[in-house]
CSV table of C-alpha atoms and ligand atoms in Angstrom, one decimal:
chain,number,residue,atom,x,y,z
A,1,MET,CA,68.5,-153.1,-168.8
A,2,ASN,CA,68.7,-156.3,-171.0
A,3,ILE,CA,70.6,-156.3,-174.2
A,4,ILE,CA,71.7,-158.7,-177.0
A,5,LEU,CA,75.2,-158.5,-178.5
A,6,LEU,CA,74.6,-159.8,-182.1
A,7,GLY,CA,77.4,-160.5,-184.5
A,8,PRO,CA,79.4,-163.1,-186.4
A,9,PRO,CA,82.1,-165.2,-184.7
A,10,GLY,CA,85.0,-163.0,-183.7
A,11,ALA,CA,83.0,-159.8,-183.8
A,12,GLY,CA,84.0,-159.0,-180.2
A,13,LYS,CA,80.8,-160.0,-178.4
A,14,GLY,CA,82.6,-161.7,-175.5
A,15,THR,CA,85.2,-158.9,-175.2
A,16,GLN,CA,82.6,-156.2,-175.0
A,17,ALA,CA,80.4,-158.3,-172.7
A,18,ARG,CA,83.2,-158.6,-170.2
A,19,ILE,CA,83.7,-154.8,-170.2
A,20,LEU,CA,80.0,-154.3,-169.5
A,21,VAL,CA,80.1,-156.8,-166.6
A,22,GLU,CA,83.0,-154.9,-165.1
A,23,GLU,CA,81.6,-151.4,-165.6
A,24,ARG,CA,77.9,-151.9,-165.0
A,25,GLY,CA,77.6,-155.1,-163.0
A,26,MET,CA,75.5,-156.7,-165.8
A,27,ILE,CA,75.1,-160.5,-166.0
A,28,GLN,CA,76.7,-162.1,-169.1
A,29,LEU,CA,74.8,-165.1,-170.5
A,30,SER,CA,77.0,-166.7,-173.2
A,31,THR,CA,75.6,-169.9,-174.6
A,32,GLY,CA,79.0,-170.7,-176.1
A,33,ASP,CA,80.6,-170.5,-172.6
A,34,MET,CA,77.8,-172.6,-171.1
A,35,LEU,CA,78.2,-175.3,-173.8
A,36,ARG,CA,82.0,-175.3,-173.4
A,37,GLU,CA,81.5,-175.7,-169.6
A,38,ALA,CA,79.2,-178.7,-170.2
A,39,LYS,CA,81.7,-180.2,-172.6
A,40,SER,CA,84.7,-179.8,-170.2
A,41,SER,CA,82.7,-181.2,-167.2
A,42,GLY,CA,81.8,-184.2,-169.4
A,43,THR,CA,78.1,-184.2,-168.9
A,44,GLU,CA,75.9,-186.2,-171.2
A,45,MET,CA,74.8,-183.0,-173.0
A,46,GLY,CA,78.4,-181.8,-173.2
A,47,ASN,CA,79.5,-185.0,-174.9
A,48,LEU,CA,76.5,-184.7,-177.3
A,49,VAL,CA,77.4,-181.2,-178.4
A,50,ALA,CA,81.2,-181.4,-178.6
A,51,ASP,CA,81.5,-182.6,-182.2
A,52,VAL,CA,78.8,-180.2,-183.4
A,53,MET,CA,80.7,-177.3,-181.9
A,54,ALA,CA,84.1,-178.4,-183.1
A,55,ARG,CA,82.7,-178.6,-186.7
A,56,GLY,CA,81.3,-175.0,-186.3
A,57,GLN,CA,77.6,-176.0,-186.6
A,58,LEU,CA,74.8,-174.8,-184.4
A,59,VAL,CA,73.6,-176.8,-181.5
A,60,THR,CA,69.9,-177.5,-181.4
A,61,ASP,CA,67.5,-174.8,-180.4
A,62,GLU,CA,66.0,-177.1,-177.7
A,63,ILE,CA,69.4,-177.4,-175.9
A,64,VAL,CA,70.4,-173.7,-175.9
A,65,ILE,CA,66.9,-172.5,-175.0
A,66,GLY,CA,66.9,-174.9,-172.1
A,67,LEU,CA,70.3,-173.6,-170.9
A,68,ILE,CA,69.1,-169.9,-171.1
A,69,GLU,CA,65.8,-170.7,-169.4
A,70,GLU,CA,67.6,-172.4,-166.5
A,71,LYS,CA,69.9,-169.4,-166.0
A,72,LEU,CA,67.0,-166.9,-166.2
A,73,ASN,CA,65.0,-168.8,-163.7
A,74,ALA,CA,68.0,-168.8,-161.3
A,75,GLU,CA,68.4,-165.0,-161.4
A,76,SER,CA,66.0,-162.7,-159.6
A,77,GLY,CA,67.0,-159.4,-161.2
A,78,GLY,CA,67.8,-158.4,-164.7
A,79,GLY,CA,70.6,-156.6,-166.5
A,80,PHE,CA,71.4,-159.4,-168.8
A,81,ILE,CA,73.8,-159.4,-171.7
A,82,PHE,CA,72.9,-162.1,-174.1
A,83,ASP,CA,76.1,-163.1,-175.9
A,84,GLY,CA,75.8,-165.5,-178.8
A,85,PHE,CA,72.1,-166.0,-178.1
A,86,PRO,CA,69.7,-165.9,-179.8
A,87,ARG,CA,71.1,-167.3,-183.1
A,88,THR,CA,67.9,-168.5,-184.8
A,89,LEU,CA,64.4,-167.0,-185.2
A,90,ALA,CA,63.1,-169.8,-182.9
A,91,GLN,CA,65.6,-168.8,-180.2
A,92,ALA,CA,64.6,-165.1,-180.6
A,93,ASP,CA,60.9,-165.9,-180.2
A,94,ALA,CA,61.7,-168.1,-177.1
A,95,LEU,CA,63.8,-165.3,-175.5
A,96,GLY,CA,60.9,-162.8,-176.0
A,97,GLU,CA,58.6,-165.2,-174.2
A,98,LEU,CA,61.0,-166.0,-171.4
A,99,LEU,CA,61.6,-162.3,-170.7
A,100,GLU,CA,57.9,-161.6,-170.8
A,101,ARG,CA,57.3,-164.3,-168.3
A,102,LYS,CA,59.8,-162.6,-166.0
A,103,GLY,CA,58.0,-159.3,-166.5
A,104,GLN,CA,61.1,-158.0,-168.3
A,105,LYS,CA,61.8,-156.7,-171.8
A,106,LEU,CA,64.7,-156.4,-174.2
A,107,ASP,CA,66.1,-152.8,-174.3
A,108,ALA,CA,68.5,-153.0,-177.2
A,109,VAL,CA,70.0,-155.3,-179.7
A,110,ILE,CA,73.5,-154.2,-180.6
A,111,GLU,CA,74.7,-155.5,-184.0
A,112,MET,CA,78.5,-155.6,-184.2
A,113,ARG,CA,79.6,-155.1,-187.8
A,114,VAL,CA,83.0,-156.6,-188.8
A,115,ASP,CA,84.0,-157.8,-192.2
A,116,ASP,CA,85.1,-161.4,-192.9
A,117,VAL,CA,88.8,-160.7,-193.5
A,118,ALA,CA,89.1,-159.1,-190.0
A,119,LEU,CA,87.1,-162.0,-188.5
A,120,VAL,CA,89.6,-164.6,-189.8
A,121,ARG,CA,92.5,-162.5,-188.3
A,122,ARG,CA,90.7,-162.2,-184.9
A,123,ILE,CA,89.7,-165.8,-184.6
A,124,THR,CA,93.1,-167.3,-185.7
A,125,GLY,CA,94.9,-165.0,-183.2
A,126,ARG,CA,92.6,-165.5,-180.2
A,127,PHE,CA,93.5,-167.2,-176.9
A,128,THR,CA,91.7,-167.3,-173.6
A,129,CYS,CA,92.6,-167.7,-169.9
A,130,GLY,CA,91.3,-171.1,-168.8
A,131,ASN,CA,91.0,-169.8,-165.2
A,132,CYS,CA,89.2,-166.4,-165.4
A,133,GLY,CA,88.0,-166.3,-169.1
A,134,GLU,CA,89.9,-163.2,-170.1
A,135,VAL,CA,90.1,-163.0,-173.9
A,136,TYR,CA,93.4,-162.1,-175.6
A,137,HIS,CA,94.8,-161.8,-179.2
A,138,ASP,CA,98.3,-162.4,-180.4
A,139,ASP,CA,98.5,-159.0,-182.1
A,140,THR,CA,95.8,-156.7,-180.8
A,141,LYS,CA,95.7,-157.8,-177.1
A,142,PRO,CA,98.7,-159.8,-176.0
A,143,THR,CA,99.4,-160.5,-172.4
A,144,ALA,CA,101.9,-158.1,-170.7
A,145,LYS,CA,104.1,-161.1,-169.8
A,146,GLU,CA,104.2,-163.9,-172.3
A,147,GLY,CA,102.2,-167.0,-171.2
A,148,VAL,CA,100.7,-165.4,-168.1
A,149,CYS,CA,97.2,-163.9,-167.7
A,150,ASP,CA,97.2,-160.2,-166.9
A,151,VAL,CA,94.0,-160.5,-164.8
A,152,CYS,CA,94.6,-163.6,-162.6
A,153,GLY,CA,98.2,-164.6,-163.2
A,154,SER,CA,97.2,-168.1,-164.4
A,155,THR,CA,99.5,-169.8,-167.0
A,156,ASP,CA,96.5,-171.8,-168.3
A,157,LEU,CA,96.2,-170.0,-171.7
A,158,GLN,CA,94.1,-171.9,-174.2
A,159,ARG,CA,93.1,-171.9,-177.9
A,160,ARG,CA,89.6,-173.1,-178.8
A,161,ALA,CA,89.1,-176.3,-180.7
A,162,ASP,CA,86.8,-174.5,-183.2
A,163,ASP,CA,89.2,-171.6,-183.8
A,164,ASN,CA,90.7,-172.9,-187.1
A,165,GLU,CA,90.0,-171.8,-190.6
A,166,GLU,CA,87.8,-174.7,-191.6
A,167,SER,CA,85.4,-174.5,-188.6
A,168,LEU,CA,85.4,-170.7,-188.9
A,169,ARG,CA,84.2,-171.0,-192.5
A,170,GLN,CA,81.3,-173.2,-191.3
A,171,ARG,CA,80.5,-170.9,-188.4
A,172,LEU,CA,80.3,-167.9,-190.8
A,173,MET,CA,78.0,-169.9,-193.1
A,174,GLU,CA,75.8,-170.7,-190.1
A,175,TYR,CA,75.8,-167.1,-189.1
A,176,TYR,CA,74.8,-165.7,-192.5
A,177,LYS,CA,72.2,-168.4,-193.1
A,178,LYS,CA,70.5,-168.7,-189.7
A,179,THR,CA,71.5,-165.8,-187.5
A,180,SER,CA,71.7,-162.7,-189.8
A,181,PRO,CA,67.9,-162.9,-190.4
A,182,LEU,CA,67.6,-161.7,-186.7
A,183,ILE,CA,68.9,-158.3,-187.9
A,184,GLY,CA,65.7,-157.7,-189.8
A,185,TYR,CA,63.6,-159.3,-187.0
A,186,TYR,CA,64.9,-156.8,-184.4
A,187,HIS,CA,65.0,-153.9,-186.8
A,188,ALA,CA,61.3,-154.4,-187.4
A,189,LYS,CA,60.7,-154.3,-183.6
A,190,GLY,CA,62.7,-151.0,-183.4
A,191,SER,CA,65.4,-152.4,-181.0
A,192,LEU,CA,68.3,-152.7,-183.4
A,193,ARG,CA,71.4,-150.5,-183.0
A,194,ALA,CA,74.5,-151.0,-185.1
A,195,VAL,CA,78.1,-150.4,-184.1
A,196,ASP,CA,81.3,-150.4,-186.1
A,197,GLY,CA,83.0,-153.4,-184.7
A,198,LEU,CA,86.2,-152.8,-186.7
A,199,GLY,CA,87.4,-150.0,-184.4
A,200,GLU,CA,89.8,-150.7,-181.5
A,201,ILE,CA,88.3,-152.4,-178.4
A,202,ASP,CA,88.0,-149.1,-176.4
A,203,ALA,CA,86.4,-147.3,-179.4
A,204,VAL,CA,83.8,-150.0,-179.8
A,205,ALA,CA,83.1,-150.0,-176.0
A,206,ASN,CA,82.6,-146.2,-176.2
A,207,GLU,CA,80.0,-146.6,-179.0
A,208,ILE,CA,78.2,-149.2,-176.9
A,209,ARG,CA,78.3,-146.9,-173.8
A,210,GLY,CA,76.7,-144.2,-175.9
A,211,ILE,CA,73.9,-146.4,-177.0
A,212,LEU,CA,73.2,-147.7,-173.4
A,213,ASP,CA,73.4,-144.2,-171.9
A,214,ARG,CA,70.9,-142.8,-174.4
A,215,GLY,CA,68.5,-145.5,-173.3
B,1,AP5,P1,80.4,-168.9,-179.3
B,1,AP5,O1,81.3,-169.2,-178.2
B,1,AP5,O2,79.2,-168.0,-179.1
B,1,AP5,O3,81.3,-168.3,-180.5
B,1,AP5,P2,81.1,-167.3,-181.6
B,1,AP5,O4,79.7,-166.7,-181.8
B,1,AP5,O5,81.6,-168.0,-182.8
B,1,AP5,O6,81.8,-166.0,-181.1
B,1,AP5,P3,83.2,-166.0,-180.6
B,1,AP5,O7,83.3,-166.3,-179.2
B,1,AP5,O8,84.1,-166.8,-181.5
B,1,AP5,O9,83.6,-164.5,-180.9
B,1,AP5,P4,83.2,-163.1,-180.1
B,1,AP5,O10,82.3,-162.3,-180.9
B,1,AP5,O11,82.8,-163.3,-178.7
B,1,AP5,O12,84.7,-162.5,-180.2
B,1,AP5,P5,85.8,-162.2,-179.0
B,1,AP5,O13,85.3,-161.1,-178.1
B,1,AP5,O14,86.2,-163.5,-178.4
B,1,AP5,O15,79.8,-170.2,-180.0
B,1,AP5,C1,80.7,-171.3,-180.2
B,1,AP5,C2,79.8,-172.5,-180.7
B,1,AP5,O16,78.9,-172.9,-179.7
B,1,AP5,C3,79.0,-172.2,-182.0
B,1,AP5,O17,79.7,-172.4,-183.2
B,1,AP5,C4,77.9,-173.3,-181.8
B,1,AP5,O18,78.3,-174.6,-182.1
B,1,AP5,C5,77.6,-173.3,-180.3
B,1,AP5,N1,76.6,-172.3,-179.9
B,1,AP5,C6,76.8,-171.2,-179.1
B,1,AP5,N2,75.7,-170.5,-178.9
B,1,AP5,C7,74.7,-171.1,-179.6
B,1,AP5,C8,73.3,-170.9,-179.9
B,1,AP5,N3,72.7,-169.8,-179.3
B,1,AP5,N4,72.7,-171.7,-180.7
B,1,AP5,C9,73.3,-172.8,-181.3
B,1,AP5,N5,74.6,-173.1,-181.1
B,1,AP5,C10,75.3,-172.3,-180.3
B,1,AP5,O19,87.0,-161.6,-180.0
B,1,AP5,C11,87.6,-162.4,-180.9
B,1,AP5,C12,89.1,-162.0,-180.9
B,1,AP5,O20,89.3,-160.7,-181.4
B,1,AP5,C13,89.8,-162.0,-179.6
B,1,AP5,O21,91.1,-162.5,-179.7
B,1,AP5,C14,89.8,-160.5,-179.1
B,1,AP5,O22,90.9,-160.2,-178.3
B,1,AP5,C15,89.9,-159.8,-180.5
B,1,AP5,N6,89.1,-158.6,-180.5
B,1,AP5,C16,87.9,-158.3,-180.0
B,1,AP5,N7,87.5,-157.1,-180.3
B,1,AP5,C17,88.5,-156.5,-181.0
B,1,AP5,C18,88.7,-155.2,-181.6
B,1,AP5,N8,87.7,-154.3,-181.5
B,1,AP5,N9,89.8,-155.0,-182.3
B,1,AP5,C19,90.8,-155.9,-182.4
B,1,AP5,N10,90.7,-157.2,-181.8
B,1,AP5,C20,89.6,-157.4,-181.1
B,2,ZN,ZN1,93.0,-165.2,-166.1
């Protein structure tokens, strides 16, 4: 089963993707994580995208489609969770073609609905484990022991360079302008399913389970 988690910055895409990986052994493909990895390993492409990401703008379609194509070619099976991809109509078309070439299809596009006020709260309180990638929040998901990751025990807890109000404003603008048209695109294809992303993490996970189990 291949699915897209679609939603604005802070909607909870990464959080839910990690739950699905854990529960169903699906493969998370997050273009945001891939780009941050390229940035921290200092590759030419990573240096090229660093400023664009810090400002909250979208990286070019060519770069992200290339990243996804590489990952898809490297995997023999399926069960992909596309997290933060596609973000433009050109990316959506490219994904359709890439899956078709692999003899696969998209089973569901899950739109996570969260209002802007909640998004600001979520983004400004987020921190992540630099070692295992677990995502936390100052209020809604703190670590059990301050400064230590619950999952792997690392003390390398980080805040993202683009998690400030100014970049977030730009990321939201990019989302509404370039990514939200995908809601109509996938609705027309009959694959769109919406969930209320404002509920607690477990409640949202339950809604997603229901969608995937219904097929
Ligand atoms: P990316 O890394 O994809 O960031 P994003 O889309 O802005 O999404 P986030 O990771 O910020 O949020 P999320 O929905 O995963 O929320 P999370 O689960 O962490 O992209 C970053 C940048 O890379 C882009 O701006 C762009 O420059 C570039 N890029 C990436 N992909 C691209 C593409 N395809 N094309 C072009 N450019 C691309 O949750 C957020 C917080 O809320 C956490 O603290 C979490 O603990 C908390 N939380 C989660 N769920 C709940 C809940 N239900 N209740 C309470 N708190 C919750
Ligand atoms: Zn960790």
